[in-house]
Amino acid sequence: MSLGDWTLSHLILAFVPQALWSLCLLRTGNHVRKPPDPEPHHPLGLAILQGEQSEADEEIGTCHPEPGPCHTRASACPAGLCGLYQSSVPLGTMADSTTTLTFIVLLCLGLCQGPWDQVQAEFIPSPSIWADPGRFITNGSSVTIWCKEYLQASAHVLYKDRGSEPLEIRIPQESSNKAGFLIEAMTPSHTGLYQCAYYTTEDKLSHWSDPLLLVVTGMYPAPSLSAQPSPVVASGGNVSLSCSSQFTSGPFHLLMEGKFDPPRNMEAELRIHNGRSQAQAIFSLDPVSPSHGGTYRCYGSFSSNPNVWSQPSAPLHIEVTDSKPQDPVPILAGMGVAGLVLVVFAVILCQTRNDNRRTLEAARM
């Protein structure tokens, strides 16, 4: 082996283990203990372990943490396994260096894997939360809040308005991974944000779920909803939906039936209509796309309690056409060309019939 190859091998063996340990520390959050650095007087920073080998061990590269000099198989003495000492036996071939490097890489990865698995095992996923039949509930109707976990749970916990104290605790039934919290009759006091969590069988509390907002409807008279300039609009055009009420001051809330998108909320402006003041909010849908087509309803509320809504407005259906109305000029031009073709065809037909008649008369004579 040349001097250049020998030096390169020593440099790789000196710095690769240090880099691997740095990656281990970053990956596991410093859960892995770093091996001691090589002795400063070692040439090129290379440290080879001392150990005792048998002839069979030399063939498979096994290291025994026993006192004694290392033998020719440098792979039997990887850094960080038995202690750091300088070897009195130089590396023999590039194959020895490669074997040593491979062993060090596998060793570091194995040492990192254990703490990393422990970190992953401590992670408890958040549960999912939803309301049945929905999160917009008519006053006096029932609703069930469902909490579903992804690990075996010993108990489910329900929280309201981000409070630290549990609102209710449920023990799940056997062979079930979810629990239901029933509200028998919805009232304004039941509105707000709900979140749930669960305890694992090891009594560890999971992270909280995403927040679920419950709204009560039917508390005030319904507002009116209209479209300007028309409920029929071409794709790419503009249309505005006006929600107004004399009984609520806003904000107003616009919902599209059949979709689970969150409602559009808008503060109201006070306007005079037919000599009477009313609150009004204008929701703009522009540019209009086919996805805007459907049935809309709006609700009114008060800013003091925006989760208590009025009765829904009458449904308003928005129809989106494929394209803008065609220009009548090209249509008329096309009709004119078609008429001209018919006239020419009629002239040719008449001329042909006259020629045939003349030919028959000439033959009779």
Coordinates of C-alpha atoms in Angstrom, one line a residue:
M1 CA 0.0 0.0 0.0
S2 CA 1.3 3.4 -0.9
L3 CA 2.0 6.2 1.6
G4 CA -0.8 8.3 0.2
D5 CA -3.3 5.4 0.7
W6 CA -2.1 4.8 4.2
T7 CA -2.4 8.5 5.2
L8 CA -5.9 8.7 3.7
S9 CA -7.0 5.7 5.7
H10 CA -5.7 7.2 8.9
L11 CA -7.5 10.5 8.2
I12 CA -10.8 8.7 7.5
L13 CA -10.5 6.6 10.7
A14 CA -9.7 9.7 12.7
F15 CA -12.5 12.0 11.7
V16 CA -15.4 9.8 10.6
P17 CA -16.2 8.4 14.1
Q18 CA -16.3 11.9 15.5
A19 CA -18.7 13.0 12.7
L20 CA -21.0 10.0 13.3
W21 CA -21.1 10.7 17.1
S22 CA -22.1 14.3 16.3
L23 CA -25.0 13.0 14.2
C24 CA -26.0 10.7 16.9
L25 CA -26.2 13.5 19.4
L26 CA -28.3 15.7 17.1
R27 CA -30.6 12.8 16.3
T28 CA -31.3 11.7 19.8
G29 CA -31.3 15.1 21.6
N30 CA -28.0 14.4 23.4
H31 CA -29.3 11.1 24.8
V32 CA -26.1 9.3 23.5
R33 CA -23.0 9.5 25.5
K34 CA -20.0 10.5 23.4
P35 CA -16.9 8.4 23.6
P36 CA -13.6 10.0 24.8
D37 CA -11.5 11.8 22.4
P38 CA -8.2 10.3 21.1
E39 CA -5.1 11.1 23.1
P40 CA -3.6 14.3 21.8
H41 CA -0.1 12.8 21.2
H42 CA -1.4 10.1 18.8
P43 CA -0.2 10.7 15.3
L44 CA -2.8 12.0 12.9
G45 CA -5.4 11.7 15.7
L46 CA -5.6 7.9 15.1
A47 CA -6.6 5.8 18.1
I48 CA -6.8 2.1 17.9
L49 CA -8.0 0.0 20.8
Q50 CA -6.1 -2.4 22.8
G51 CA -7.6 -5.9 23.1
E52 CA -6.7 -9.6 23.0
Q53 CA -7.6 -11.8 20.1
S54 CA -7.4 -15.4 19.2
E55 CA -6.5 -16.6 15.7
A56 CA -10.2 -17.3 15.0
D57 CA -11.0 -13.8 16.2
E58 CA -8.5 -12.4 13.7
E59 CA -10.5 -13.9 10.9
I60 CA -13.9 -12.5 11.9
G61 CA -12.7 -9.2 13.5
T62 CA -13.9 -9.8 17.1
C63 CA -12.6 -7.5 19.9
H64 CA -12.3 -8.6 23.5
P65 CA -12.0 -5.8 26.1
E66 CA -9.0 -7.5 27.7
P67 CA -5.6 -5.9 28.4
G68 CA -3.1 -6.6 25.7
P69 CA -1.9 -5.2 22.4
C70 CA -4.0 -5.1 19.3
H71 CA -3.1 -7.5 16.5
T72 CA -2.9 -7.0 12.8
R73 CA -6.7 -6.9 12.3
A74 CA -7.4 -3.2 13.1
S75 CA -11.1 -3.8 12.6
A76 CA -11.1 -5.8 15.9
C77 CA -10.3 -2.6 17.8
P78 CA -12.9 0.1 16.8
A79 CA -12.8 3.4 18.6
G80 CA -15.2 3.7 21.5
L81 CA -15.6 -0.1 22.2
C82 CA -12.8 -1.1 24.6
G83 CA -10.9 2.2 25.4
L84 CA -8.5 4.3 23.4
Y85 CA -4.8 3.3 23.1
Q86 CA -2.3 3.7 20.4
S87 CA -1.6 0.5 18.5
S88 CA 2.0 -0.7 18.0
V89 CA 1.0 -2.5 14.9
P90 CA 0.5 -0.4 11.7
L91 CA -2.4 -0.9 9.3
G92 CA -1.5 -3.6 6.8
T93 CA -3.8 -3.0 3.8
M94 CA -6.5 -0.8 2.5
A95 CA -9.0 -3.7 3.1
D96 CA -8.2 -3.5 6.9
S97 CA -9.0 0.2 6.8
T98 CA -12.3 -0.4 5.0
T99 CA -13.3 -3.1 7.5
T100 CA -12.5 -0.9 10.4
L101 CA -14.5 2.0 9.0
T102 CA -17.5 -0.3 8.3
F103 CA -17.4 -1.6 11.8
I104 CA -17.3 1.9 13.3
V105 CA -20.2 3.0 11.2
L106 CA -22.4 0.0 12.2
L107 CA -21.4 0.4 15.8
C108 CA -22.4 4.1 16.0
L109 CA -25.7 3.5 14.2
G110 CA -26.4 0.7 16.7
L111 CA -25.6 2.9 19.7
C112 CA -27.8 5.7 18.3
Q113 CA -30.8 3.4 17.5
G114 CA -31.6 2.5 21.1
P115 CA -32.1 6.0 22.4
W116 CA -33.9 7.1 19.3
D117 CA -36.4 4.2 19.6
Q118 CA -36.9 5.3 23.2
V119 CA -37.7 8.8 22.2
Q120 CA -40.2 7.5 19.6
A121 CA -41.8 5.2 22.1
E122 CA -42.4 8.2 24.4
F123 CA -44.4 10.1 21.7
I124 CA -48.1 9.8 22.3
P125 CA -50.2 11.0 19.2
S126 CA -53.1 13.4 19.7
P127 CA -56.6 12.1 19.3
S128 CA -59.1 13.3 16.7
I129 CA -62.3 15.1 17.7
W130 CA -65.6 15.7 15.9
A131 CA -69.3 16.4 16.5
D132 CA -72.3 14.3 15.4
P133 CA -74.6 15.4 13.7
G134 CA -72.4 18.5 13.3
R135 CA -71.0 21.5 15.0
F136 CA -73.9 23.9 14.2
I137 CA -76.7 22.7 16.5
T138 CA -80.3 24.0 16.7
N139 CA -81.2 25.2 20.2
G140 CA -82.6 22.3 22.3
S141 CA -81.2 19.6 20.0
S142 CA -78.7 16.9 21.1
V143 CA -75.1 16.5 19.9
T144 CA -72.4 14.0 20.7
I145 CA -68.7 15.0 20.8
W146 CA -66.5 12.0 19.8
C147 CA -62.9 11.5 20.8
K148 CA -60.9 8.8 19.0
E149 CA -57.4 7.8 20.1
Y150 CA -54.7 5.9 18.2
L151 CA -53.2 4.0 21.1
Q152 CA -55.0 1.9 23.7
A153 CA -56.5 4.3 26.2
S154 CA -57.6 3.8 29.8
A155 CA -59.6 7.0 29.9
H156 CA -60.8 10.0 27.7
V157 CA -60.8 13.5 29.0
L158 CA -62.8 16.5 27.6
Y159 CA -61.8 20.1 28.0
K160 CA -63.7 23.3 27.2
D161 CA -62.4 26.8 26.3
R162 CA -58.8 25.7 26.8
G163 CA -59.3 25.2 30.5
S164 CA -56.8 23.1 32.5
E165 CA -59.5 21.3 34.5
P166 CA -61.3 18.4 32.8
L167 CA -64.9 19.0 31.9
E168 CA -65.7 15.3 31.8
I169 CA -63.9 11.9 31.9
R170 CA -65.1 8.8 30.2
I171 CA -63.8 5.2 30.4
P172 CA -63.8 3.6 27.0
Q173 CA -65.7 0.4 26.4
E174 CA -63.7 -2.8 25.6
S175 CA -62.6 -3.2 22.0
S176 CA -63.4 0.5 21.3
N177 CA -60.9 3.2 20.5
K178 CA -63.3 6.1 20.9
A179 CA -65.6 7.7 23.5
G180 CA -68.7 9.9 23.2
F181 CA -69.6 12.9 25.3
L182 CA -73.4 13.6 24.9
I183 CA -75.0 17.0 25.2
E184 CA -78.7 16.2 25.5
A185 CA -80.1 19.7 24.8
M186 CA -77.9 22.4 23.2
T187 CA -78.1 25.8 24.8
P188 CA -75.9 29.0 24.6
S189 CA -73.9 27.8 27.6
H190 CA -72.7 24.8 25.7
T191 CA -71.1 26.9 22.9
G192 CA -67.3 27.3 22.7
L193 CA -64.1 25.4 22.0
Y194 CA -63.8 21.8 22.9
Q195 CA -60.6 19.6 23.0
C196 CA -60.0 16.1 24.2
A197 CA -57.1 13.9 25.3
Y198 CA -56.6 10.4 26.6
Y199 CA -54.6 8.5 29.2
T200 CA -52.6 5.5 27.9
T201 CA -52.6 2.2 29.8
E202 CA -49.3 3.4 31.3
D203 CA -51.2 6.5 32.8
K204 CA -49.5 8.9 30.4
L205 CA -51.6 11.8 29.1
S206 CA -51.5 12.4 25.3
H207 CA -51.4 15.8 23.6
W208 CA -54.7 17.6 23.2
S209 CA -56.7 17.3 20.0
D210 CA -57.4 20.2 17.6
P211 CA -60.1 22.5 18.9
L212 CA -63.7 21.9 17.9
L213 CA -66.1 24.9 17.9
L214 CA -69.7 24.3 18.8
V215 CA -72.3 26.9 17.7
V216 CA -76.0 27.1 18.7
T217 CA -78.5 28.3 16.1
G218 CA -82.2 29.4 16.1
M219 CA -81.9 32.0 18.9
Y220 CA -83.0 35.1 16.8
P221 CA -85.2 35.7 13.7
A222 CA -83.7 34.8 10.4
P223 CA -81.9 37.4 8.3
S224 CA -82.4 37.9 4.5
L225 CA -80.0 36.8 1.8
S226 CA -79.8 38.1 -1.8
A227 CA -77.4 38.1 -4.7
Q228 CA -76.3 41.1 -6.7
P229 CA -76.5 41.5 -9.6
S230 CA -78.0 38.0 -10.2
P231 CA -77.8 34.5 -8.7
V232 CA -76.9 33.3 -12.2
V233 CA -73.3 34.3 -13.0
A234 CA -70.7 33.3 -15.6
S235 CA -67.5 31.6 -14.6
G236 CA -64.9 34.4 -14.0
G237 CA -67.6 37.0 -13.3
N238 CA -68.5 38.8 -10.0
V239 CA -71.4 38.3 -7.6
S240 CA -72.0 39.6 -4.1
L241 CA -74.2 38.0 -1.4
S242 CA -75.9 40.5 0.9
C243 CA -77.0 39.3 4.3
S244 CA -79.1 41.8 6.3
S245 CA -81.2 41.8 9.5
Q246 CA -83.2 44.2 11.7
F247 CA -82.8 41.9 14.7
T248 CA -79.0 41.3 15.0
S249 CA -76.2 43.8 14.7
G250 CA -73.6 41.4 13.5
P251 CA -71.3 39.7 12.8
F252 CA -72.9 37.7 10.0
H253 CA -72.0 34.2 9.0
L254 CA -72.2 32.6 5.5
L255 CA -72.4 28.9 5.0
M256 CA -72.6 26.7 1.8
E257 CA -74.7 23.6 2.2
G258 CA -73.0 20.2 1.6
K259 CA -69.5 21.5 2.3
F260 CA -67.4 21.2 5.4
D261 CA -65.5 24.5 4.8
P262 CA -65.5 26.9 7.8
P263 CA -68.1 29.7 7.6
R264 CA -67.2 33.1 6.3
N265 CA -67.6 35.7 9.0
M266 CA -68.0 39.4 8.4
E267 CA -68.7 42.4 10.6
A268 CA -71.9 44.3 9.7
E269 CA -72.5 47.9 8.7
L270 CA -75.6 49.9 9.8
R271 CA -77.7 51.1 6.9
I272 CA -81.1 52.7 6.4
H273 CA -83.6 50.7 4.3
N274 CA -87.2 51.9 3.8
G275 CA -86.8 54.4 6.6
R276 CA -85.6 51.7 9.1
S277 CA -82.1 50.9 10.2
Q278 CA -80.7 47.4 9.6
A279 CA -77.3 45.7 9.8
Q280 CA -75.8 44.4 6.6
A281 CA -72.8 42.4 5.5
I282 CA -71.7 41.9 1.9
F283 CA -69.8 38.7 1.0
S284 CA -68.0 39.0 -2.4
L285 CA -67.5 35.9 -4.6
D286 CA -65.1 37.0 -7.2
P287 CA -63.8 35.8 -9.5
V288 CA -66.5 33.2 -9.6
S289 CA -65.5 29.6 -10.3
P290 CA -67.6 26.4 -10.7
S291 CA -66.8 25.6 -7.1
H292 CA -68.9 28.6 -6.0
G293 CA -72.0 27.1 -7.4
G294 CA -74.4 25.8 -4.7
T295 CA -76.9 26.7 -2.0
Y296 CA -76.1 29.3 0.6
R297 CA -77.6 30.4 3.9
C298 CA -76.5 33.1 6.3
Y299 CA -76.9 33.7 10.0
G300 CA -76.9 36.7 12.3
S301 CA -75.4 37.1 15.7
F302 CA -74.2 39.7 18.2
S303 CA -70.5 40.6 18.8
S304 CA -71.0 40.0 22.5
N305 CA -71.6 36.3 21.8
P306 CA -70.6 35.4 18.3
N307 CA -71.2 31.6 18.8
V308 CA -75.0 32.2 19.4
W309 CA -76.6 32.5 15.9
S310 CA -80.0 33.3 14.6
Q311 CA -82.3 31.1 12.5
P312 CA -80.9 30.4 9.0
S313 CA -81.9 32.6 6.1
A314 CA -84.0 31.2 3.2
P315 CA -81.7 29.2 0.9
L316 CA -80.2 31.1 -2.0
H317 CA -78.9 29.0 -5.0
I318 CA -76.0 30.4 -7.0
E319 CA -75.7 29.0 -10.6
V320 CA -72.4 29.3 -12.4
T321 CA -72.5 29.0 -16.1
D322 CA -69.6 27.6 -18.1
S323 CA -68.7 30.7 -20.0
K324 CA -69.8 34.3 -20.6
P325 CA -72.9 34.9 -23.0
Q326 CA -71.9 34.7 -26.6
D327 CA -71.7 37.8 -28.7
P328 CA -74.8 38.0 -31.0
V329 CA -72.9 39.5 -33.9
P330 CA -71.0 36.3 -34.9
I331 CA -74.3 34.4 -34.6
L332 CA -76.1 36.7 -37.0
A333 CA -73.2 36.7 -39.4
G334 CA -73.2 32.9 -39.4
M335 CA -77.0 32.8 -40.1
G336 CA -76.5 35.2 -43.0
V337 CA -73.8 33.0 -44.6
A338 CA -76.1 30.0 -44.2
G339 CA -78.9 31.8 -45.9
L340 CA -76.7 32.9 -48.8
V341 CA -75.6 29.3 -49.3
L342 CA -79.3 28.2 -49.4
V343 CA -80.1 30.8 -52.0
V344 CA -77.2 29.8 -54.2
F345 CA -78.2 26.2 -53.9
A346 CA -81.8 27.0 -54.9
V347 CA -80.7 29.0 -58.0
I348 CA -78.5 26.1 -59.1
L349 CA -81.4 23.7 -58.6
C350 CA -83.8 25.8 -60.7
Q351 CA -81.2 26.2 -63.4
T352 CA -80.7 22.5 -63.6
R353 CA -84.4 21.8 -63.9
N354 CA -84.8 24.3 -66.7
D355 CA -81.9 22.8 -68.6
N356 CA -83.5 19.3 -68.3
R357 CA -86.9 20.6 -69.5
R358 CA -85.3 22.2 -72.6
T359 CA -83.5 19.0 -73.4
L360 CA -86.7 17.0 -73.3
E361 CA -88.6 19.5 -75.5
A362 CA -85.8 19.4 -78.1
A363 CA -85.9 15.6 -78.2
R364 CA -89.6 15.6 -78.9
M365 CA -89.3 17.9 -81.8

